[in-house]
Structures are given as structure tokens and as C-alpha cells.
PDB file of C-alpha atoms in Angstrom:
ATOM      1  CA  GLN U   1      42.445  24.408   8.296  1.00 31.00           C
ATOM      2  CA  ASN U   2      43.746  24.165  11.964  1.00 33.00           C
ATOM      3  CA  ASN U   3      44.290  27.177  14.300  1.00 33.00           C
ATOM      4  CA  SER U   4      47.290  25.382  16.034  1.00 33.00           C
ATOM      5  CA  THR U   5      49.204  24.111  12.996  1.00 36.00           C
ATOM      6  CA  GLU U   6      48.767  26.896  10.552  1.00 37.00           C
ATOM      7  CA  PRO U   7      51.087  28.113   8.290  1.00 38.00           C
ATOM      8  CA  THR U   8      52.925  31.668   9.728  1.00 37.00           C
ATOM      9  CA  GLY U   9      55.165  34.064   8.058  1.00 36.00           C
ATOM     10  CA  VAL U  10      54.718  36.241   4.820  1.00 37.00           C
ATOM     11  CA  LEU U  11      55.803  35.843   1.392  1.00 36.00           C
ATOM     12  CA  GLY U  12      59.622  35.045   0.591  1.00 38.00           C
ATOM     13  CA  GLU U  13      59.982  33.859   4.270  1.00 39.00           C
ATOM     14  CA  ILE U  14      57.587  31.451   4.774  1.00 41.00           C
ATOM     15  CA  GLN U  15      57.906  29.413   8.051  1.00 45.00           C
ATOM     16  CA  LEU U  16      55.520  26.234   8.622  1.00 44.00           C
ATOM     17  CA  ALA U  17      53.970  25.043  11.606  1.00 41.00           C
ATOM     18  CA  ALA U  18      52.659  22.160   9.772  1.00 52.00           C
ATOM     19  CA  HIS U  19      53.443  20.922   6.735  1.00 67.00           C
ATOM     20  CA  PRO U  20      51.829  21.573   3.293  1.00 80.00           C
ATOM     21  CA  SER U  21      51.422  19.078   0.844  1.00 87.00           C
ATOM     22  CA  THR U  22      51.899  19.664  -3.309  1.00 87.00           C
ATOM     23  CA  HIS U  23      52.090  17.259  -6.043  1.00 87.00           C
ATOM     24  CA  PHE U  24      52.480  18.391  -9.814  1.00 88.00           C
ATOM     25  CA  PHE U  25      51.114  15.985 -12.905  1.00 88.00           C
ATOM     26  CA  ARG U  26      53.336  17.096 -15.408  1.00 84.00           C
ATOM     27  CA  LYS U  27      52.164  15.256 -17.996  1.00 83.00           C
ATOM     28  CA  ARG U  28      48.556  17.251 -17.455  1.00 83.00           C
ATOM     29  CA  ALA U  29      50.873  20.405 -15.931  1.00 83.00           C
ATOM     30  CA  THR U  30      48.523  20.310 -12.970  1.00 87.00           C
ATOM     31  CA  LEU U  31      49.569  21.404  -9.753  1.00 86.00           C
ATOM     32  CA  LYS U  32      47.841  20.304  -6.677  1.00 88.00           C
ATOM     33  CA  VAL U  33      48.288  22.063  -3.199  1.00 88.00           C
ATOM     34  CA  THR U  34      47.119  21.295  -0.009  1.00 85.00           C
ATOM     35  CA  TRP U  35      47.631  24.730   2.632  1.00 81.00           C
ATOM     36  CA  LEU U  36      46.919  24.812   5.935  1.00 76.00           C
ATOM     37  CA  GLY U  37      45.788  28.999   6.178  1.00 73.00           C
ATOM     38  CA  THR U  38      45.559  31.147   8.942  1.00 70.00           C
ATOM     39  CA  GLN U  39      41.455  31.441   8.814  1.00 66.00           C
ATOM     40  CA  THR U  40      39.178  29.205  10.810  1.00 65.00           C
ATOM     41  CA  ALA U  41      36.333  27.519   9.092  1.00 61.00           C
ATOM     42  CA  GLU U  42      34.186  30.026  10.503  1.00 64.00           C
ATOM     43  CA  GLU U  43      36.060  32.943   8.606  1.00 64.00           C
ATOM     44  CA  LEU U  44      36.024  31.000   5.368  1.00 64.00           C
ATOM     45  CA  LYS U  45      32.284  31.412   5.100  1.00 63.00           C
ATOM     46  CA  GLY U  46      33.177  35.128   4.184  1.00 62.00           C
ATOM     47  CA  LEU U  47      34.874  34.034   0.967  1.00 68.00           C
ATOM     48  CA  TYR U  48      31.307  33.134  -0.671  1.00 76.00           C
ATOM     49  CA  LEU U  49      31.130  35.920  -3.248  1.00 77.00           C
ATOM     50  CA  GLY U  50      27.835  37.083  -1.527  1.00 82.00           C
ATOM     51  CA  THR U  51      29.293  38.509   1.287  1.00 84.00           C
ATOM     52  CA  LEU U  52      32.832  38.693   0.491  1.00 87.00           C
ATOM     53  CA  THR U  53      35.166  41.376   2.046  1.00 90.00           C
ATOM     54  CA  GLN U  54      38.072  43.631   1.059  1.00 90.00           C
ATOM     55  CA  GLY U  55      39.888  42.346   3.961  1.00 88.00           C
ATOM     56  CA  LEU U  56      39.152  38.877   3.789  1.00 87.00           C
ATOM     57  CA  PHE U  57      40.088  39.096   0.162  1.00 89.00           C
ATOM     58  CA  HIS U  58      43.347  40.543   1.100  1.00 88.00           C
ATOM     59  CA  VAL U  59      43.977  37.934   3.666  1.00 86.00           C
ATOM     60  CA  ALA U  60      43.041  35.533   0.697  1.00 86.00           C
ATOM     61  CA  ALA U  61      45.334  36.676  -2.320  1.00 89.00           C
ATOM     62  CA  VAL U  62      48.444  36.840   0.251  1.00 89.00           C
ATOM     63  CA  GLU U  63      47.859  32.870   1.588  1.00 88.00           C
ATOM     64  CA  LEU U  64      47.527  32.067  -2.283  1.00 90.00           C
ATOM     65  CA  ALA U  65      50.780  33.683  -3.339  1.00 90.00           C
ATOM     66  CA  ALA U  66      52.302  31.868  -0.440  1.00 89.00           C
ATOM     67  CA  ALA U  67      51.127  28.538  -1.473  1.00 90.00           C
ATOM     68  CA  LEU U  68      52.344  29.367  -4.958  1.00 91.00           C
ATOM     69  CA  SER U  69      55.569  30.540  -4.139  1.00 91.00           C
ATOM     70  CA  TRP U  70      56.560  27.335  -1.879  1.00 90.00           C
ATOM     71  CA  ALA U  71      54.753  24.638  -4.282  1.00 91.00           C
ATOM     72  CA  PHE U  72      56.716  26.199  -7.317  1.00 91.00           C
ATOM     73  CA  ARG U  73      59.775  26.233  -5.541  1.00 89.00           C
ATOM     74  CA  SER U  74      59.130  22.317  -4.413  1.00 88.00           C
ATOM     75  CA  LYS U  75      58.240  20.953  -7.947  1.00 88.00           C
ATOM     76  CA  LEU U  76      58.959  22.702 -10.444  1.00 88.00           C
ATOM     77  CA  LYS U  77      61.871  22.544 -12.678  1.00 86.00           C
ATOM     78  CA  LYS U  78      63.653  25.442 -15.071  1.00 82.00           C
ATOM     79  CA  THR U  79      62.514  22.800 -17.950  1.00 84.00           C
ATOM     80  CA  ASP U  80      58.682  23.405 -16.835  1.00 86.00           C
ATOM     81  CA  ASP U  81      58.948  26.504 -19.362  1.00 85.00           C
ATOM     82  CA  PHE U  82      57.005  28.366 -16.985  1.00 88.00           C
ATOM     83  CA  ASP U  83      57.555  32.045 -15.161  1.00 91.00           C
ATOM     84  CA  ALA U  84      56.690  31.131 -11.437  1.00 90.00           C
ATOM     85  CA  ASP U  85      58.368  34.539 -10.340  1.00 92.00           C
ATOM     86  CA  ALA U  86      55.767  36.800 -12.923  1.00 94.00           C
ATOM     87  CA  CYS U  87      52.893  34.191 -11.299  1.00 92.00           C
ATOM     88  CA  VAL U  88      53.440  34.853  -7.568  1.00 92.00           C
ATOM     89  CA  LYS U  89      53.863  38.561  -8.553  1.00 93.00           C
ATOM     90  CA  TRP U  90      50.569  38.686 -10.041  1.00 92.00           C
ATOM     91  CA  VAL U  91      48.817  37.483  -7.091  1.00 91.00           C
ATOM     92  CA  GLN U  92      50.632  39.304  -5.059  1.00 90.00           C
ATOM     93  CA  GLY U  93      49.337  42.005  -7.507  1.00 90.00           C
ATOM     94  CA  ALA U  94      45.504  41.027  -6.496  1.00 87.00           C
ATOM     95  CA  ALA U  95      46.254  41.384  -2.776  1.00 85.00           C
ATOM     96  CA  ASN U  96      47.463  44.868  -3.538  1.00 86.00           C
ATOM     97  CA  ALA U  97      44.203  46.031  -5.474  1.00 89.00           C
ATOM     98  CA  LYS U  98      42.396  48.706  -3.946  1.00 90.00           C
ATOM     99  CA  PHE U  99      38.554  48.692  -4.500  1.00 92.00           C
ATOM    100  CA  ASP U 100      36.063  51.589  -3.834  1.00 94.00           C
ATOM    101  CA  SER U 101      33.409  49.476  -1.474  1.00 95.00           C
ATOM    102  CA  ASP U 102      33.098  45.468  -0.741  1.00 93.00           C
ATOM    103  CA  PRO U 103      30.074  45.368  -3.424  1.00 93.00           C
ATOM    104  CA  GLN U 104      32.668  46.412  -6.451  1.00 94.00           C
ATOM    105  CA  LEU U 105      35.320  43.462  -5.498  1.00 93.00           C
ATOM    106  CA  ARG U 106      32.316  41.132  -5.490  1.00 92.00           C
ATOM    107  CA  GLU U 107      31.272  42.723  -9.080  1.00 93.00           C
ATOM    108  CA  ILE U 108      34.770  42.724 -10.841  1.00 93.00           C
ATOM    109  CA  LEU U 109      35.118  38.977  -8.997  1.00 91.00           C
ATOM    110  CA  GLY U 110      31.837  37.836 -10.293  1.00 91.00           C
ATOM    111  CA  GLU U 111      32.591  38.895 -14.162  1.00 93.00           C
ATOM    112  CA  ARG U 112      35.917  37.630 -13.588  1.00 91.00           C
ATOM    113  CA  THR U 113      34.583  34.395 -12.549  1.00 91.00           C
ATOM    114  CA  ARG U 114      31.780  34.139 -15.337  1.00 93.00           C
ATOM    115  CA  GLN U 115      34.997  34.548 -17.756  1.00 95.00           C
ATOM    116  CA  LYS U 116      36.889  31.957 -16.335  1.00 94.00           C
ATOM    117  CA  LEU U 117      33.984  29.459 -16.801  1.00 95.00           C
ATOM    118  CA  THR U 118      33.446  30.750 -20.155  1.00 96.00           C
ATOM    119  CA  ARG U 119      37.250  29.736 -20.614  1.00 95.00           C
ATOM    120  CA  HIS U 120      36.669  26.664 -19.632  1.00 95.00           C
ATOM    121  CA  ARG U 121      33.205  25.561 -20.813  1.00 96.00           C
ATOM    122  CA  LYS U 122      34.349  26.789 -24.166  1.00 97.00           C
ATOM    123  CA  ALA U 123      37.459  24.491 -24.153  1.00 96.00           C
ATOM    124  CA  LYS U 124      35.526  21.440 -22.951  1.00 96.00           C
ATOM    125  CA  LEU U 125      33.436  22.132 -25.900  1.00 97.00           C
ATOM    126  CA  ASP U 126      35.844  22.316 -28.020  1.00 96.00           C
ATOM    127  CA  GLN U 127      36.871  18.839 -26.921  1.00 95.00           C
ATOM    128  CA  GLU U 128      33.453  17.470 -27.643  1.00 96.00           C
ATOM    129  CA  ILE U 129      31.903  18.813 -30.665  1.00 96.00           C
ATOM    130  CA  ASP U 130      33.149  20.854 -33.835  1.00 95.00           C
ATOM    131  CA  ILE U 131      31.958  24.768 -33.365  1.00 96.00           C
ATOM    132  CA  ASP U 132      32.676  26.906 -35.939  1.00 95.00           C
ATOM    133  CA  TRP U 133      33.318  30.048 -33.371  1.00 96.00           C
ATOM    134  CA  ASN U 134      33.706  32.499 -36.541  1.00 95.00           C
ATOM    135  CA  ARG U 135      29.865  31.891 -36.474  1.00 94.00           C
ATOM    136  CA  PHE U 136      28.889  31.912 -33.475  1.00 97.00           C
ATOM    137  CA  ASP U 137      29.906  33.989 -30.175  1.00 97.00           C
ATOM    138  CA  PRO U 138      32.522  32.301 -27.819  1.00 97.00           C
ATOM    139  CA  ASN U 139      30.537  33.734 -24.873  1.00 97.00           C
ATOM    140  CA  ALA U 140      27.554  31.431 -25.468  1.00 98.00           C
ATOM    141  CA  SER U 141      29.829  28.658 -24.369  1.00 97.00           C
ATOM    142  CA  TYR U 142      29.275  30.025 -20.682  1.00 97.00           C
ATOM    143  CA  THR U 143      24.835  29.942 -20.992  1.00 96.00           C
ATOM    144  CA  LEU U 144      24.841  26.828 -23.400  1.00 97.00           C
ATOM    145  CA  GLY U 145      27.469  24.399 -21.854  1.00 95.00           C
ATOM    146  CA  GLU U 146      26.525  21.196 -22.949  1.00 96.00           C
ATOM    147  CA  ALA U 147      27.672  19.909 -26.324  1.00 97.00           C
ATOM    148  CA  PHE U 148      23.711  18.522 -27.133  1.00 96.00           C
ATOM    149  CA  LEU U 149      22.684  22.096 -27.192  1.00 97.00           C
ATOM    150  CA  TRP U 150      25.307  23.229 -30.252  1.00 98.00           C
ATOM    151  CA  SER U 151      24.635  19.736 -32.083  1.00 96.00           C
ATOM    152  CA  GLU U 152      22.978  20.021 -35.869  1.00 95.00           C
ATOM    153  CA  ALA U 153      22.727  16.335 -35.948  1.00 92.00           C
ATOM    154  CA  ASP U 154      20.453  15.278 -33.017  1.00 93.00           C
ATOM    155  CA  GLU U 155      17.064  16.084 -34.078  1.00 93.00           C
ATOM    156  CA  ARG U 156      15.978  16.177 -30.316  1.00 93.00           C
ATOM    157  CA  SER U 157      18.452  19.147 -30.473  1.00 96.00           C
ATOM    158  CA  PRO U 158      17.633  22.907 -31.083  1.00 97.00           C
ATOM    159  CA  HIS U 159      19.114  22.994 -34.655  1.00 97.00           C
ATOM    160  CA  GLY U 160      19.243  19.639 -35.385  1.00 96.00           C
ATOM    161  CA  SER U 161      15.728  19.061 -36.187  1.00 96.00           C
ATOM    162  CA  ALA U 162      14.260  20.387 -39.960  1.00 96.00           C
ATOM    163  CA  VAL U 163      12.289  23.103 -38.353  1.00 97.00           C
ATOM    164  CA  GLY U 164      15.720  24.458 -36.078  1.00 97.00           C
ATOM    165  CA  SER U 165      18.300  24.183 -38.691  1.00 97.00           C
ATOM    166  CA  GLU U 166      16.460  26.012 -41.257  1.00 97.00           C
ATOM    167  CA  ILE U 167      16.159  29.038 -38.526  1.00 98.00           C
ATOM    168  CA  LEU U 168      19.672  28.292 -37.848  1.00 97.00           C
ATOM    169  CA  ARG U 169      20.738  28.664 -41.996  1.00 96.00           C
ATOM    170  CA  ASN U 170      18.356  31.994 -42.380  1.00 96.00           C
ATOM    171  CA  TRP U 171      19.318  33.459 -39.094  1.00 97.00           C
ATOM    172  CA  SER U 172      19.472  36.970 -41.093  1.00 95.00           C
ATOM    173  CA  ALA U 173      15.801  36.781 -41.276  1.00 95.00           C
ATOM    174  CA  TYR U 174      15.347  36.067 -37.268  1.00 96.00           C
ATOM    175  CA  ARG U 175      18.127  38.611 -36.202  1.00 94.00           C
ATOM    176  CA  ASP U 176      16.581  41.915 -36.068  1.00 95.00           C
ATOM    177  CA  VAL U 177      12.950  41.501 -35.288  1.00 96.00           C
ATOM    178  CA  ASN U 178      10.403  40.448 -32.129  1.00 96.00           C
ATOM    179  CA  ILE U 179       8.960  37.130 -31.260  1.00 96.00           C
ATOM    180  CA  GLU U 180       5.881  37.860 -33.203  1.00 96.00           C
ATOM    181  CA  ARG U 181       7.616  38.985 -36.623  1.00 96.00           C
ATOM    182  CA  ALA U 182      10.025  35.468 -36.285  1.00 97.00           C
ATOM    183  CA  TYR U 183       7.552  33.327 -35.341  1.00 97.00           C
ATOM    184  CA  LYS U 184       5.708  33.981 -38.927  1.00 96.00           C
ATOM    185  CA  GLN U 185       8.959  33.828 -40.409  1.00 95.00           C
ATOM    186  CA  THR U 186       8.454  30.191 -39.998  1.00 97.00           C
ATOM    187  CA  GLY U 187       5.404  29.899 -41.814  1.00 96.00           C
ATOM    188  CA  LEU U 188       4.309  27.074 -39.214  1.00 97.00           C
ATOM    189  CA  PRO U 189       1.247  27.431 -37.084  1.00 97.00           C
ATOM    190  CA  ASP U 190       1.295  28.863 -34.036  1.00 97.00           C
ATOM    191  CA  TRP U 191       1.694  26.621 -30.602  1.00 97.00           C
ATOM    192  CA  SER U 192      -2.255  25.903 -29.593  1.00 96.00           C
ATOM    193  CA  PRO U 193      -3.696  23.553 -27.148  1.00 94.00           C
ATOM    194  CA  ASP U 194      -6.128  22.530 -30.162  1.00 94.00           C
ATOM    195  CA  GLY U 195      -3.240  21.573 -32.376  1.00 94.00           C
ATOM    196  CA  SER U 196      -2.135  17.985 -33.181  1.00 94.00           C
ATOM    197  CA  ALA U 197       0.891  16.715 -31.309  1.00 93.00           C
ATOM    198  CA  ALA U 198       2.978  17.181 -34.604  1.00 95.00           C
ATOM    199  CA  GLU U 199       1.923  20.474 -34.678  1.00 96.00           C
ATOM    200  CA  ARG U 200       2.886  21.489 -30.866  1.00 96.00           C
ATOM    201  CA  GLU U 201       6.427  19.843 -31.063  1.00 97.00           C
ATOM    202  CA  ASN U 202       7.218  21.887 -34.232  1.00 97.00           C
ATOM    203  CA  ALA U 203       5.393  25.237 -32.750  1.00 98.00           C
ATOM    204  CA  VAL U 204       7.939  24.475 -29.558  1.00 98.00           C
ATOM    205  CA  ARG U 205      11.257  23.742 -32.089  1.00 98.00           C
ATOM    206  CA  ALA U 206      10.636  27.109 -33.854  1.00 98.00           C
ATOM    207  CA  TYR U 207      10.538  29.070 -30.358  1.00 98.00           C
ATOM    208  CA  LEU U 208      13.899  27.252 -29.435  1.00 98.00           C
ATOM    209  CA  GLY U 209      15.219  27.420 -32.323  1.00 98.00           C
ATOM    210  CA  ILE U 210      14.545  31.363 -32.536  1.00 98.00           C
ATOM    211  CA  ALA U 211      15.793  31.961 -28.708  1.00 98.00           C
ATOM    212  CA  ILE U 212      19.169  29.593 -28.451  1.00 98.00           C
ATOM    213  CA  GLY U 213      19.735  30.646 -31.849  1.00 98.00           C
ATOM    214  CA  HIS U 214      19.944  34.573 -30.575  1.00 98.00           C
ATOM    215  CA  VAL U 215      22.128  33.091 -27.399  1.00 98.00           C
ATOM    216  CA  LYS U 216      24.267  31.301 -30.220  1.00 98.00           C
ATOM    217  CA  HIS U 217      25.327  34.417 -31.966  1.00 98.00           C
ATOM    218  CA  SER U 218      25.223  36.899 -29.635  1.00 97.00           C
ATOM    219  CA  ALA U 219      25.156  35.480 -26.139  1.00 97.00           C
ATOM    220  CA  ARG U 220      22.527  37.144 -25.136  1.00 96.00           C
ATOM    221  CA  CYS U 221      18.445  37.060 -26.056  1.00 97.00           C
ATOM    222  CA  PRO U 222      15.939  39.663 -26.091  1.00 96.00           C
ATOM    223  CA  ARG U 223      13.971  39.383 -23.631  1.00 96.00           C
ATOM    224  CA  ASP U 224      10.821  38.763 -24.866  1.00 95.00           C
ATOM    225  CA  ILE U 225      11.849  36.047 -27.093  1.00 97.00           C
ATOM    226  CA  ALA U 226      12.874  34.107 -23.773  1.00 97.00           C
ATOM    227  CA  GLN U 227       9.671  34.911 -22.240  1.00 97.00           C
ATOM    228  CA  LYS U 228       7.605  33.742 -24.959  1.00 98.00           C
ATOM    229  CA  THR U 229       9.473  30.406 -25.221  1.00 98.00           C
ATOM    230  CA  LEU U 230       9.067  30.214 -21.761  1.00 98.00           C
ATOM    231  CA  ASP U 231       5.702  30.664 -21.564  1.00 98.00           C
ATOM    232  CA  VAL U 232       4.947  27.947 -24.640  1.00 98.00           C
ATOM    233  CA  ILE U 233       7.167  25.589 -22.710  1.00 97.00           C
ATOM    234  CA  GLU U 234       5.009  25.488 -20.049  1.00 96.00           C
ATOM    235  CA  LYS U 235       1.969  25.251 -21.785  1.00 96.00           C
ATOM    236  CA  GLU U 236       3.276  22.239 -23.726  1.00 96.00           C
ATOM    237  CA  ARG U 237       4.625  20.828 -20.342  1.00 93.00           C
ATOM    238  CA  LYS U 238       1.055  20.960 -19.295  1.00 91.00           C
ATOM    239  CA  SER U 239      -0.796  19.018 -22.449  1.00 92.00           C
ATOM    240  CA  PRO U 240      -1.636  15.691 -22.055  1.00 88.00           C
ATOM    241  CA  GLY U 241       0.819  13.229 -24.181  1.00 85.00           C
ATOM    242  CA  SER U 242       3.080  15.895 -24.679  1.00 92.00           C
ATOM    243  CA  VAL U 243       5.900  14.509 -27.256  1.00 92.00           C
ATOM    244  CA  TRP U 244       8.501  16.008 -24.780  1.00 93.00           C
ATOM    245  CA  GLU U 245       7.294  13.741 -22.034  1.00 89.00           C
ATOM    246  CA  ARG U 246      10.063  11.175 -20.783  1.00 80.00           C
ATOM    247  CA  GLY U 247      10.652   8.834 -17.953  1.00 70.00           C
ATOM    248  CA  TYR U 248      12.918   9.290 -15.471  1.00 69.00           C
ATOM    249  CA  LYS U 249      13.403   6.422 -12.705  1.00 67.00           C
ATOM    250  CA  GLY U 250       9.541   5.904 -12.790  1.00 67.00           C
ATOM    251  CA  MET U 251       8.718  10.038 -12.751  1.00 74.00           C
ATOM    252  CA  LYS U 252       7.178  11.391 -15.765  1.00 79.00           C
ATOM    253  CA  VAL U 253       9.561  14.611 -16.530  1.00 84.00           C
ATOM    254  CA  SER U 254       9.753  16.738 -19.620  1.00 91.00           C
ATOM    255  CA  ALA U 255      12.477  17.376 -21.980  1.00 93.00           C
ATOM    256  CA  LEU U 256      12.102  20.993 -22.010  1.00 95.00           C
ATOM    257  CA  GLU U 257      13.049  21.443 -18.436  1.00 94.00           C
ATOM    258  CA  ARG U 258      16.626  21.562 -19.413  1.00 94.00           C
ATOM    259  CA  TYR U 259      15.990  25.131 -21.138  1.00 97.00           C
ATOM    260  CA  ILE U 260      13.920  26.544 -18.481  1.00 97.00           C
ATOM    261  CA  PRO U 261      17.234  28.457 -16.623  1.00 96.00           C
ATOM    262  CA  ILE U 262      19.098  29.437 -19.750  1.00 97.00           C
ATOM    263  CA  LEU U 263      15.767  31.234 -20.905  1.00 97.00           C
ATOM    264  CA  GLU U 264      14.965  32.719 -17.211  1.00 96.00           C
ATOM    265  CA  SER U 265      18.378  34.351 -17.020  1.00 94.00           C
ATOM    266  CA  PHE U 266      17.568  36.222 -20.085  1.00 96.00           C
ATOM    267  CA  ALA U 267      13.811  36.990 -19.469  1.00 95.00           C
ATOM    268  CA  GLN U 268      14.509  38.169 -16.021  1.00 89.00           C
ATOM    269  CA  ASP U 269      17.193  40.652 -17.355  1.00 75.00           C
ATOM    270  CA  ASP U 270      15.992  43.924 -17.943  1.00 65.00           C
ATOM    271  CA  SER U 271      19.577  44.483 -19.896  1.00 58.00           C
ATOM    272  CA  GLU U 272      17.900  42.316 -22.246  1.00 48.00           C
ATOM    273  CA  ASP U 273      15.652  45.249 -23.878  1.00 48.00           C
TER     274      ASP U 273
END
């Protein structure tokens, strides 16, 4: 952004006081554009979703359309088989969109961002691991973006151990019941500070298997199941000699910590009741 040398003009008649740049990596079908916008660094702070306004959204959409229009004309060929005009018109349509309020705009864009991230994460997962999306909800890839969490071969993963794989294999027994009945179905002793390390480990695996199983199958987790699993994780993390404890750069950390933000998102969501 540069107040003295930014591009001027509007769509179709773009006059540039400065020279933007564009690179098209044809083999990767990736177009990168460096564009000197009309907004100052201070104004651009408003582009954060939490403070975005309709006015700034309109300006940003117009500039995006201008940048794409210029870049497409500069780099694309007819043989690239891409409808550049339709793409630019679609962005222009976004610039002309009307919203009832700024909060409504932010809510809509938040959901669109979630959808975009879901597509990217699913595509990445499909490159790393074979997941049968006929069994599971593709939207679960938004929350479970690590291939490790989907592995059914790694015993450290939620469904790679004997306990976790058994839960997933008999999911119909766990799908529609509360956490107390679901855990009882495992036949395992519940977590107790007086239990052996192996008993505590299997209890944690069972709770994780149930909670993450819900996410995989429905992209959701009932709040009571998420909260109970968090409670058990916290108790296990504080237990001396926990089998989940790992050394990392001279510090002791728990392998269970990766599950906390996943489960917290459901434990704090009233809609998961």
C-alpha cells in the first residue's frame, strides 16, 4: 500500500500510477498478483473479520476485481480454458451485494471462510491419507485437519488403538446415547486416579474414541461428551507418570493437549445440546 503511487481508475478502464506485478504458474494453475491498493495500512486494519464494515468490503471487492481483470488480461491465454470474464463478474457481484447490517456481513463471510477452509483441509487430507467420505462427514475435515486424527493404523490416534477401533467399528452402539451410556458400552473401568496406568490409558482412549467418532460422523460432538472428555483429559494430564507425557525441548508436555482446542469448540457451543 502506498498513498502516492497506488493504482487509480475503476473496472474496465484501469489506469496505473504504479506498476503492479503478476506471475502465473501455469503447471500449478496458480496466479499471484501484487497490487498497490487505495487503502492505507491504517484503513486495512478494518479488513479483519471482527471489524469489517460494508463500506470497506465494497472497496476491497472493487479493487480485487480490478486486480484480477488486469492480471487475467496480462497472463491468461485462450488455451488456459478459464472463464476470466465470469470470474471478474462474480467478484463484481460481490461488490454490489447488499447486507442488512455489518454484523450480518461478518456472519456470512465467517461461514464462507469456514467453507473455504473445509475444502482446503479436505483436499489436503485426501493427498495424505485414504478416507472413505461415504462413511464420514466431509465437513469434519474443518475440525479434524490432521491426517493423524483420521489414521486407523497408528495406535496413538483416536481410532488406531484396539479400544478406539472397536468403538468406530460398532458406532451404532454409541451414536445416539449420552456419555454415561456410551462409556458403559465399552465395558472398561472408568477413569480413576487409583487405576493402573494401562487402565487410565484405555479410559482416555475410550472417551477420545467416542468424542472424535461423533465429529467424524457428523462434524459435531454433543456438548456433554466433549465436556466429559475434556474433564478426563485434564485429570490424566495432572496424573504422575501419565503414559501420555512426552518430552519436548526439555519440557514435559502431554500428547493429549492437541485435543483440547478441538473439544473446547464443542463444549462451549450451546447448539451442540
